[in-house]
Each structure stands twice: as C-alpha cells, then as structure tokens.
mmCIF file of C-alpha atoms in Angstrom:
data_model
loop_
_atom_site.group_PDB
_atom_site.id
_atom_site.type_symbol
_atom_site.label_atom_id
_atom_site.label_comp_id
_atom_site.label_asym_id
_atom_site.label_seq_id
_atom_site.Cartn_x
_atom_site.Cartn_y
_atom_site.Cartn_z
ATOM 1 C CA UNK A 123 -11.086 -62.493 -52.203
ATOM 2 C CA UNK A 124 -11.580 -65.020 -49.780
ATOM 3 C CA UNK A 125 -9.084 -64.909 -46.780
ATOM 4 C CA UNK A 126 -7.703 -67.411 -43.975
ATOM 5 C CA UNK A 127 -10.374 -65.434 -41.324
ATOM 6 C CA UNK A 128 -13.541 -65.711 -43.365
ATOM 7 C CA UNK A 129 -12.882 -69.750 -42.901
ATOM 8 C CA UNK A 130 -11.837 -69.114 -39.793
ATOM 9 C CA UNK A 131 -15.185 -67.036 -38.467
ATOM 10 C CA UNK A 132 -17.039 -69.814 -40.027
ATOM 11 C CA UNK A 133 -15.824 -71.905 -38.258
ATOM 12 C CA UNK A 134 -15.547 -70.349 -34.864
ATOM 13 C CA UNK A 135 -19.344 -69.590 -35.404
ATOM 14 C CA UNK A 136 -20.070 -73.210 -36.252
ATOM 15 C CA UNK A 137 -18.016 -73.840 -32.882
ATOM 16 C CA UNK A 138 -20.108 -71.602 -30.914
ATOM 17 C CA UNK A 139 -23.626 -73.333 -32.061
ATOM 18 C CA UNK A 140 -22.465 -76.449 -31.129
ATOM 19 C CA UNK A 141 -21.858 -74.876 -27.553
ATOM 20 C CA UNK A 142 -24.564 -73.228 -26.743
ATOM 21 C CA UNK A 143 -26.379 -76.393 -28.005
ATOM 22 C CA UNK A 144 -24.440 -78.238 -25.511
ATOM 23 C CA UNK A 145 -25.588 -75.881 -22.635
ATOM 24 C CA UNK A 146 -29.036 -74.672 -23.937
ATOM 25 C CA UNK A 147 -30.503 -78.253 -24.698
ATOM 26 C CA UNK A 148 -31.808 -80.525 -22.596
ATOM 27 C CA UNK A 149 -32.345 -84.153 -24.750
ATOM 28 C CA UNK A 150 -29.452 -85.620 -24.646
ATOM 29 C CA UNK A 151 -29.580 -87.077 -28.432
ATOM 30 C CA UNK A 152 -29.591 -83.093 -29.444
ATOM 31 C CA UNK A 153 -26.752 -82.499 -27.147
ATOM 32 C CA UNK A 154 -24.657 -85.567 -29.038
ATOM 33 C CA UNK A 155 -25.206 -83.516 -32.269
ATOM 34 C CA UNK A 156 -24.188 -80.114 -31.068
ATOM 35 C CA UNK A 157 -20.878 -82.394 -30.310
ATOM 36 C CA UNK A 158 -20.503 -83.416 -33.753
ATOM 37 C CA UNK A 159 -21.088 -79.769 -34.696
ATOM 38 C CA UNK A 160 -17.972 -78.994 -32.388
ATOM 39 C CA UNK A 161 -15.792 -81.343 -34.067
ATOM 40 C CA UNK A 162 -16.665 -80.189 -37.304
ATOM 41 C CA UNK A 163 -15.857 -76.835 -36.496
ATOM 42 C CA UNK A 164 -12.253 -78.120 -35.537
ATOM 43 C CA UNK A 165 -12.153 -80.215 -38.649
ATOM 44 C CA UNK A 166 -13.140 -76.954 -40.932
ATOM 45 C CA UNK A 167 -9.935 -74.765 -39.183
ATOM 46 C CA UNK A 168 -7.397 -77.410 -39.755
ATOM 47 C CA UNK A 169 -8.277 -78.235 -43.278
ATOM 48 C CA UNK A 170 -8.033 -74.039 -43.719
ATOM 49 C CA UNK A 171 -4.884 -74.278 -42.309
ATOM 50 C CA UNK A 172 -3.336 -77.215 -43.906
ATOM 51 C CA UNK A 173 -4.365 -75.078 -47.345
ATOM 52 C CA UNK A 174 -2.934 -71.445 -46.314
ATOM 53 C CA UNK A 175 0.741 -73.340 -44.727
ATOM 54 C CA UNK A 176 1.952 -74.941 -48.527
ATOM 55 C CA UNK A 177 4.382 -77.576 -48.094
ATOM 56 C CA UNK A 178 7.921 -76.877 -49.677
ATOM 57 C CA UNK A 179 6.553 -78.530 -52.875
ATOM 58 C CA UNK A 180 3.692 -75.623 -53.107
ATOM 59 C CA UNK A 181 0.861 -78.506 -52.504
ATOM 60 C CA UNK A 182 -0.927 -78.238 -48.879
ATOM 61 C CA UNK A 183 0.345 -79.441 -45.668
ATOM 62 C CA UNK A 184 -1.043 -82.865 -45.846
ATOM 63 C CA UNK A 185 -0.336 -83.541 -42.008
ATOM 64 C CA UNK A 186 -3.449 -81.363 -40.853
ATOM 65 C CA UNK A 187 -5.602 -83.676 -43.222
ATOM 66 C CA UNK A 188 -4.559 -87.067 -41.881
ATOM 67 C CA UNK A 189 -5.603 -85.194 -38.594
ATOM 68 C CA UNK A 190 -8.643 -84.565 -39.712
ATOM 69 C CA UNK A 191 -9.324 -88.055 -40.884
ATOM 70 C CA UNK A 192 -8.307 -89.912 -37.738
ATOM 71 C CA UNK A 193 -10.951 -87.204 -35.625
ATOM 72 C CA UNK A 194 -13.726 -88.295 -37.969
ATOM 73 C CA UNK A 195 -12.712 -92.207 -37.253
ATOM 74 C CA UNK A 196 -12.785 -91.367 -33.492
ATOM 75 C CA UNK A 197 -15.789 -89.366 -34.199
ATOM 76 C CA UNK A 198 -17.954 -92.106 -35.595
ATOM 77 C CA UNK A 199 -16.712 -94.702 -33.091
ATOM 78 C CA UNK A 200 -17.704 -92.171 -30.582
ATOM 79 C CA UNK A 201 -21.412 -92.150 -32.005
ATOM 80 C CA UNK A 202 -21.879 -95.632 -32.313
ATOM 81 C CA UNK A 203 -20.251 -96.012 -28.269
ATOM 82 C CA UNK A 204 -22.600 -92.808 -27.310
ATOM 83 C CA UNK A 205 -25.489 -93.695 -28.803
ATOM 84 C CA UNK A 206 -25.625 -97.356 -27.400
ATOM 85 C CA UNK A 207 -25.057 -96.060 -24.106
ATOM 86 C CA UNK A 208 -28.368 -93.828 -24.832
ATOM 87 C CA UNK A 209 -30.497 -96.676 -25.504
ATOM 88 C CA UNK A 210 -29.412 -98.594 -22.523
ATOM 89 C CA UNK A 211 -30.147 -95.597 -20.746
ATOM 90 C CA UNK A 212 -33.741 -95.210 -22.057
ATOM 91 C CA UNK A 213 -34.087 -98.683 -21.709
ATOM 92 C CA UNK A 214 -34.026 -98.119 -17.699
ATOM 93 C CA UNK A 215 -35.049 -94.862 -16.967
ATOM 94 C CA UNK A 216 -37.235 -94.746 -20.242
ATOM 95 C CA UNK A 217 -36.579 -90.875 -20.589
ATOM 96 C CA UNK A 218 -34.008 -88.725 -22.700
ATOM 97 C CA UNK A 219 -34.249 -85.953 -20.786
ATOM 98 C CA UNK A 220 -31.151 -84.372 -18.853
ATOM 99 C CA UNK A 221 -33.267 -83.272 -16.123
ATOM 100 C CA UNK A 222 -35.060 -86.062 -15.244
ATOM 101 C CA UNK A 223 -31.958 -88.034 -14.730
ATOM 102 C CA UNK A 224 -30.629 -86.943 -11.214
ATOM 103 C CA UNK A 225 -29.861 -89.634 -9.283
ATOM 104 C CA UNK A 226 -25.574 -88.736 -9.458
ATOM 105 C CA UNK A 227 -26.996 -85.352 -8.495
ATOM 106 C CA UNK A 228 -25.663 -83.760 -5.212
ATOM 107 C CA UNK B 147 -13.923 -71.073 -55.454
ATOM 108 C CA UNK B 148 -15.216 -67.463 -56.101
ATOM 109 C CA UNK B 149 -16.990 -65.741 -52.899
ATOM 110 C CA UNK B 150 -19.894 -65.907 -53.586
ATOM 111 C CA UNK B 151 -20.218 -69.373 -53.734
ATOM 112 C CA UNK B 152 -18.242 -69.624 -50.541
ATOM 113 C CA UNK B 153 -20.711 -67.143 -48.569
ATOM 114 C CA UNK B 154 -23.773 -69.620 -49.745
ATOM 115 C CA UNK B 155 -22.864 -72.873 -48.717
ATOM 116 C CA UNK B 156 -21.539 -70.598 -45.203
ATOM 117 C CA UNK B 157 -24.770 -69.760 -44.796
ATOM 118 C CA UNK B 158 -26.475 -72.856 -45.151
ATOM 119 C CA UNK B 159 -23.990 -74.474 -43.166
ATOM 120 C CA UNK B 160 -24.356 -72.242 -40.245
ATOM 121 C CA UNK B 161 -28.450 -71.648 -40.799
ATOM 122 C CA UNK B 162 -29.339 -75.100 -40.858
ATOM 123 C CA UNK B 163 -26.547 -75.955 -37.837
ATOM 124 C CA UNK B 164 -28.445 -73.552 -35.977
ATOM 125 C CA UNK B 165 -31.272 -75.519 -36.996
ATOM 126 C CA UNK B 166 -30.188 -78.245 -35.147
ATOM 127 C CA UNK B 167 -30.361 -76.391 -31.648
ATOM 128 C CA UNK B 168 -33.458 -74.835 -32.533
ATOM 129 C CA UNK B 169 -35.492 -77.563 -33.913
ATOM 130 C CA UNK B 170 -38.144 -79.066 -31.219
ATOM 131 C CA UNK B 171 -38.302 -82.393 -32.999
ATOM 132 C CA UNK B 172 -35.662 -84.928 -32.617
ATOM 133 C CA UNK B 173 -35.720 -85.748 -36.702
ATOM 134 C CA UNK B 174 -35.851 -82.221 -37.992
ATOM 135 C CA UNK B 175 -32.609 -81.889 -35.821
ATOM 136 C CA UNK B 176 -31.287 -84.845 -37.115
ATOM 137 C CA UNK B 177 -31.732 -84.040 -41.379
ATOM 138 C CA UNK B 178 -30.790 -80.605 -40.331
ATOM 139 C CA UNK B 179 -27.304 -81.765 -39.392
ATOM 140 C CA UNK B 180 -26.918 -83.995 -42.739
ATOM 141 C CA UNK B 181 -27.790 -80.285 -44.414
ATOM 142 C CA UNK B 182 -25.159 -78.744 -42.448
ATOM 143 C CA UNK B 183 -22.618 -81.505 -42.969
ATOM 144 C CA UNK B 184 -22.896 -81.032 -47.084
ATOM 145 C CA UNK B 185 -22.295 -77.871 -46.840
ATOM 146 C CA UNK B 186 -19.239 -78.395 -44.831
ATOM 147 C CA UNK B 187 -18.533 -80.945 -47.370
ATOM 148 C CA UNK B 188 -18.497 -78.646 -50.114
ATOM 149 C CA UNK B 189 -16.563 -76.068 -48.181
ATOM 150 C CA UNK B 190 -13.679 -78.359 -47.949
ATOM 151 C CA UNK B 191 -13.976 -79.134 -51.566
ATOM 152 C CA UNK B 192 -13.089 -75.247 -51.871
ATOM 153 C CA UNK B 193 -10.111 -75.664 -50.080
ATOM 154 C CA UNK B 194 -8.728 -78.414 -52.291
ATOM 155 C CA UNK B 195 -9.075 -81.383 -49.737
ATOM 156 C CA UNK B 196 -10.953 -83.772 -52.312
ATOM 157 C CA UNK B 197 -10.300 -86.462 -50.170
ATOM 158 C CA UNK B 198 -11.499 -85.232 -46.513
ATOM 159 C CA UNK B 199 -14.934 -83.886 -48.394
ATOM 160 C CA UNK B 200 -15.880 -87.112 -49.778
ATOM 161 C CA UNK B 201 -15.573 -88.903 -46.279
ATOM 162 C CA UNK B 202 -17.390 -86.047 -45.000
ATOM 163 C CA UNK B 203 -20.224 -86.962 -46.884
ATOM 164 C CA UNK B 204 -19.925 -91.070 -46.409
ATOM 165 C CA UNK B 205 -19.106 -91.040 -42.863
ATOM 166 C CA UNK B 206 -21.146 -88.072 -41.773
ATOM 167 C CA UNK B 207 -23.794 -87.877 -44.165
ATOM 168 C CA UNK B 208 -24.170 -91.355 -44.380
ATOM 169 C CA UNK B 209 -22.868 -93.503 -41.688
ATOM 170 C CA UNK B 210 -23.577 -91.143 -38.743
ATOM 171 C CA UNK B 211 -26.920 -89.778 -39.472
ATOM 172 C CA UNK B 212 -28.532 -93.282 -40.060
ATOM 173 C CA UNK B 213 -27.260 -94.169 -37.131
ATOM 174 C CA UNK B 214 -28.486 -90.796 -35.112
ATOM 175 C CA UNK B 215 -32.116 -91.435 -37.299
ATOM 176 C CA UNK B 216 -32.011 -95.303 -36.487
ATOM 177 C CA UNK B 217 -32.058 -94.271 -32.512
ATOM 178 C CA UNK B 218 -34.286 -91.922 -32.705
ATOM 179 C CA UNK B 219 -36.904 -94.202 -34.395
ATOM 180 C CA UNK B 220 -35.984 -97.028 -32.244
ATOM 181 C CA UNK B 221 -36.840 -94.790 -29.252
ATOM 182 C CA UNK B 222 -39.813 -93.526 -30.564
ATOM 183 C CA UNK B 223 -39.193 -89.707 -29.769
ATOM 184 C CA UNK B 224 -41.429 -87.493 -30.150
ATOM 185 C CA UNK B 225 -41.594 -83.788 -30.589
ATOM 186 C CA UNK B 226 -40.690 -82.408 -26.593
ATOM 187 C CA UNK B 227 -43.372 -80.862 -24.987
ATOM 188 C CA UNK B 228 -42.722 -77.473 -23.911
ATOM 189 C CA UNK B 229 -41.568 -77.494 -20.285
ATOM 190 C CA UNK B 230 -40.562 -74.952 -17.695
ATOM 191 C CA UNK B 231 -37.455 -73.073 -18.974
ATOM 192 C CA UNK B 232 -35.244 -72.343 -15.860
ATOM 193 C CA UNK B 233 -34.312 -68.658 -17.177
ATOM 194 C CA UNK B 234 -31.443 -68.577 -14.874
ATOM 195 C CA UNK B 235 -29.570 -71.406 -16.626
ATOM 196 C CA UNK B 236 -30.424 -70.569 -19.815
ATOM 197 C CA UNK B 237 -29.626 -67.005 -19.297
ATOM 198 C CA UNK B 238 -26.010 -68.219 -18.052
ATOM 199 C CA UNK B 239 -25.697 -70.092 -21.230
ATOM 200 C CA UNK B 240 -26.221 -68.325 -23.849
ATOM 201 C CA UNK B 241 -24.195 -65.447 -22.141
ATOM 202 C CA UNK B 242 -21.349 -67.997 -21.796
ATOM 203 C CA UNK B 243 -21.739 -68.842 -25.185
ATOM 204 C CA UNK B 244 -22.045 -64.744 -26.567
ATOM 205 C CA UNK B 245 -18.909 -63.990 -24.644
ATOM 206 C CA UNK B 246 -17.151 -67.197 -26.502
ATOM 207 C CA UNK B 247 -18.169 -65.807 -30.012
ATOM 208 C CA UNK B 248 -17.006 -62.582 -29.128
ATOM 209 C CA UNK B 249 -13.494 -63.829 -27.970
ATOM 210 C CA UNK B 250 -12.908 -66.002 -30.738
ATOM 211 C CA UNK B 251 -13.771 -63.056 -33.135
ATOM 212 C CA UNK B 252 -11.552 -60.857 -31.505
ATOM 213 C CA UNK B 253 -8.667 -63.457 -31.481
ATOM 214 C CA UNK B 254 -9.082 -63.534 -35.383
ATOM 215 C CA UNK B 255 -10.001 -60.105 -35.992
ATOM 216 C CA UNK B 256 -6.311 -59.527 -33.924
ATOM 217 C CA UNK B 257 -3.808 -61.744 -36.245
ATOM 218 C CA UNK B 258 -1.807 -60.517 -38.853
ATOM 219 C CA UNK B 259 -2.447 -64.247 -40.733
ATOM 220 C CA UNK B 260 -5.874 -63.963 -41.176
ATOM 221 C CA UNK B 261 -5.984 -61.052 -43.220
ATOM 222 C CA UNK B 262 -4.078 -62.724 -45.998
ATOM 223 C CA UNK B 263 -5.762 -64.924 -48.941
ATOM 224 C CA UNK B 264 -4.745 -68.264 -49.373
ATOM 225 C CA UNK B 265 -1.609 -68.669 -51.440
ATOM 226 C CA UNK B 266 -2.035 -70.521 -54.981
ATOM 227 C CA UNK B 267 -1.089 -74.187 -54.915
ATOM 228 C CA UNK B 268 1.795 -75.439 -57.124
ATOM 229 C CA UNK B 269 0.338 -77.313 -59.490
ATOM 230 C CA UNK B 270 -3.791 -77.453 -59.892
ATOM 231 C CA UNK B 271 -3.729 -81.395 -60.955
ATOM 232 C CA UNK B 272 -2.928 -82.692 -57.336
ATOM 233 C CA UNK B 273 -3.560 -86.007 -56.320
ATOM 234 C CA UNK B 274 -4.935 -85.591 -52.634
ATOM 235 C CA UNK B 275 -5.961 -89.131 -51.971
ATOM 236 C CA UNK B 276 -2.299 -90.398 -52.809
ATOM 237 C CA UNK B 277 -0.695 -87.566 -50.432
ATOM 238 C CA UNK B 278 -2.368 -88.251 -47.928
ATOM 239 C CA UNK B 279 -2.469 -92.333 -48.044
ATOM 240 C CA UNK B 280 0.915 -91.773 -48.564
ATOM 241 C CA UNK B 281 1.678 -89.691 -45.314
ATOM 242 C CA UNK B 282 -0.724 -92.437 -43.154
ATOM 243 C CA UNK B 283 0.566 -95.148 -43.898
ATOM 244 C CA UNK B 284 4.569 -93.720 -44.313
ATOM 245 C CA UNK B 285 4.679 -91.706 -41.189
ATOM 246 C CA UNK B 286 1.556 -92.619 -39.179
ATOM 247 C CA UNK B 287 1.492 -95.927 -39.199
ATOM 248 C CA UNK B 288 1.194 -96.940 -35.410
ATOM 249 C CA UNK B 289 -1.521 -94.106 -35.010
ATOM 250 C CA UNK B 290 -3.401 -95.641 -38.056
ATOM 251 C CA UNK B 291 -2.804 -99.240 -36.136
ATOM 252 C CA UNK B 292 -4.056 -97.616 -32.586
ATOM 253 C CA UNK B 293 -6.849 -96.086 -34.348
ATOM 254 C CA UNK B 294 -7.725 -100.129 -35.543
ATOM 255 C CA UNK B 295 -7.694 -101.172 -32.276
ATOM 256 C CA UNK B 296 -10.294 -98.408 -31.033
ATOM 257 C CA UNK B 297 -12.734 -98.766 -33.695
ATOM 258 C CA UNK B 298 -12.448 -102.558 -32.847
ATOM 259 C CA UNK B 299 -12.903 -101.918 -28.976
ATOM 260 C CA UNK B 300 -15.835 -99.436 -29.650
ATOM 261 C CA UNK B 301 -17.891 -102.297 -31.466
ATOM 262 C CA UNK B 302 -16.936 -105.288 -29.454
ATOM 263 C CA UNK B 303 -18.386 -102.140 -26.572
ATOM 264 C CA UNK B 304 -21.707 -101.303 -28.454
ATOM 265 C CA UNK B 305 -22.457 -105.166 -28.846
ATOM 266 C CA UNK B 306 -22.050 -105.629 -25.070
ATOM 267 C CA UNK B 307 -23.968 -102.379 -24.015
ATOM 268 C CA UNK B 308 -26.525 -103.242 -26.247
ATOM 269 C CA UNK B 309 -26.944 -106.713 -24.202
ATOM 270 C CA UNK B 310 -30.608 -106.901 -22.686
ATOM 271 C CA UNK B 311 -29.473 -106.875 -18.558
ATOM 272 C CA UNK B 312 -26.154 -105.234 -18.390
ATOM 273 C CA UNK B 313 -24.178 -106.697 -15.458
#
C-alpha cells in the first residue's frame, strides 16, 4: 500500500538532486535545471498533500493544486527571464562557466 | 495506482533527475530532465490531479525544454572539458547536501501522517479541471490577474534583454 511518506521521500530525494546540482555544478544552464528539479519536488509534496487532506465533500483539497499551477506559471516565466539573461551573458563574456565569471568577486 | 507501478516511474524519475547532474553534455542533461518530468507527470496522474499532470507535460515537457534545448543550440555548447575539481568545495557540497537528505528523511520517518495511506476519494468520476477552474477564478481571482501581469512583464523583459547592446 502506498502511503503519504513514500511520495513524500520521493520527493524530498528529488529535492536533494536538485541541490546538490545547484552546489556541485559549475555551467550555469545545468544549475537552471537542478532549479526546476527543486520546484518540482515542491510541486510533487503539495499535490500528495492536497490528495491525503479530502475536502468535506471526500474529493481532494483543490487549493494545493491551484498552488501548484500558479508555481509552474512563475516557473516558466522564470525560464524564459533566466535564460535570456544567459545569452546576454555569453554574449559578453562568451563563457557559461561559474568560475570564470568573477568580476563581483571579493 | 498499485505499487509497483508507483516504484517504476519513482525510479525513473529520480535515475534520470540524477542524470541531469551527472551528465557532462549540456543536451543529455537537457532530454534527461524531459524523462524526469514524465515521470513526474505520471506520478501526479496517480494521485488523481488529471489536470496538474497534463500541464506538466505541455509546460514542462514541452514549453520549457525547447526553450532550455533552443539555448543550448544557440550557444553552441559543447560537452565541458574536464577541469580541475576544487575537492574542498565539492567535498562541502555534497556533505551539505547528504546531511539535507538525511534530515528530511528523518523529519518524515518522525510523523505520525506519513505512515497512513491515502484515504479513498468520494466519488471516482471527478471532474478535476472544473474544481480547480472553479476555485481560480472564484476565489483567486486577483492572484490569477497578478500572475497576468508577471508573465506579461517577463516577456516585455526577455524582448529587451535580448536587445543587441543593452544600455
């Protein structure tokens, strides 16, 4: 029988891949992924929890999913922003590298 | 959904998402993710969220990754070379991550709620997409309006960033 913490642990793991992609990676199109792996994560928990908390009328709590579909809205406008800023970046420096853009660096 | 089932598209979800970190090529990453992402998809399916699935799979699977494998064409990436690994950072981060795995397992493993299955809906014929247009636009109206605006104000923002000299 599938429980509220097998979701759950998927979902925390997903979490935790998206982190250490965040840290552990150093192009930053790769890091922007590990982000979207993040919110997904989030996304998976509250859709769990909208389906384990019924409603009064037995049906899921419907709140959690209109959460989850304004995160993916602000998600994708997110991409589009991030990724523009990327290719203005590589249009200067011409890199995608974290490490070779230092200049903010103290 | 029965378990089994459940445990598969798990596992391919969190395989190929760790295929996204580990890949060394920008595009492998990238159709990785859309991998990952259907097998969230179909995860949410299990938990009766019809609706939240399918945009899963349009936005994510579609809209995002073109977008993700439209930049990384455009920029003409290329598998990184290998470069010198400062083992001192990367030490620190996968500890850092390890010791965040381990406290969100421990924070589940220690409710009560967890433990219990999920409790059968009322009737199996819902209509998801009607709940849940009915909730957005009923009581969440001025976020769905605010949420206009920003999509608005993030392309009028790519157009201008996208500008040949920024100024």
């Amino acid at each position: 029988m599938i429980t509220l913490g097998d979701y759950l642990i998927v979902s925390g793991i997903l979490f935790v891949i998206g982190f250490a992609g965040v840290l552990l990676r150093r192009n930053i199109i790769i890091i922007f992924m590990a982000l979207e792996l993040m919110l997904n994560a989030a996304n998976l928990s509250l859709v769990a929890f909208s389906r384990f908390r019924l409603g009064p009328d037995g049906l899921p709590n419907y709140n959690a999913q209109v959460l989850v579909f304004f995160i993916i809205t602000v998600a994708a406008a997110e991409v589009a922003v991030g990724l523009a800023i990327i290719v203005a970046l590589f249009r200067v420096r011409r890199t995608t590298h974290v490490e070779d853009i230092n200049t903010l660096k103290f | 959904m029965s378990s089994l089932l459940f445990w598969t598209f798990a596992i391919v979800m969190i395989g190929f998402g760790g295929a996204v970190i580990i890949n060394r090529n920008p595009i492998a990453s990238a159709l990785s993710l859309v991998v990952s992402f259907l097998g969230l998809s179909v995860l949410f399916v299990s938990l009766n969220a019809f609706f939240i699935g399918v945009i899963q799979v349009l936005v994510y699977a579609g809209a995002v990754m073109v977008l993700f494998l439209f930049i990384i064409m455009l920029l003409d990436l290329r598998a990184e070379k290998i470069r010198k690994i400062n083992w001192l950072t990367f030490g620190g981060g996968v500890i850092v991550s390890l010791c965040l795995l381990v406290q969100i397992l421990a924070v589940i493993g220690s409710t009560k709620m967890a433990k219990q299955p999920f409790p059968p809906l009322a009737s199996p014929r819902m209509d998801d997409v009607r709940s849940v247009g009915l909730l957005l636009f009923e009581n969440y109206n001025l976020p769905f309006q605010i949420i206009a605006v920003l999509v608005l104000v993030a392309t009028i923002g790519v157009i201008v960033l996208s500008k040949r000299e920024l100024r």
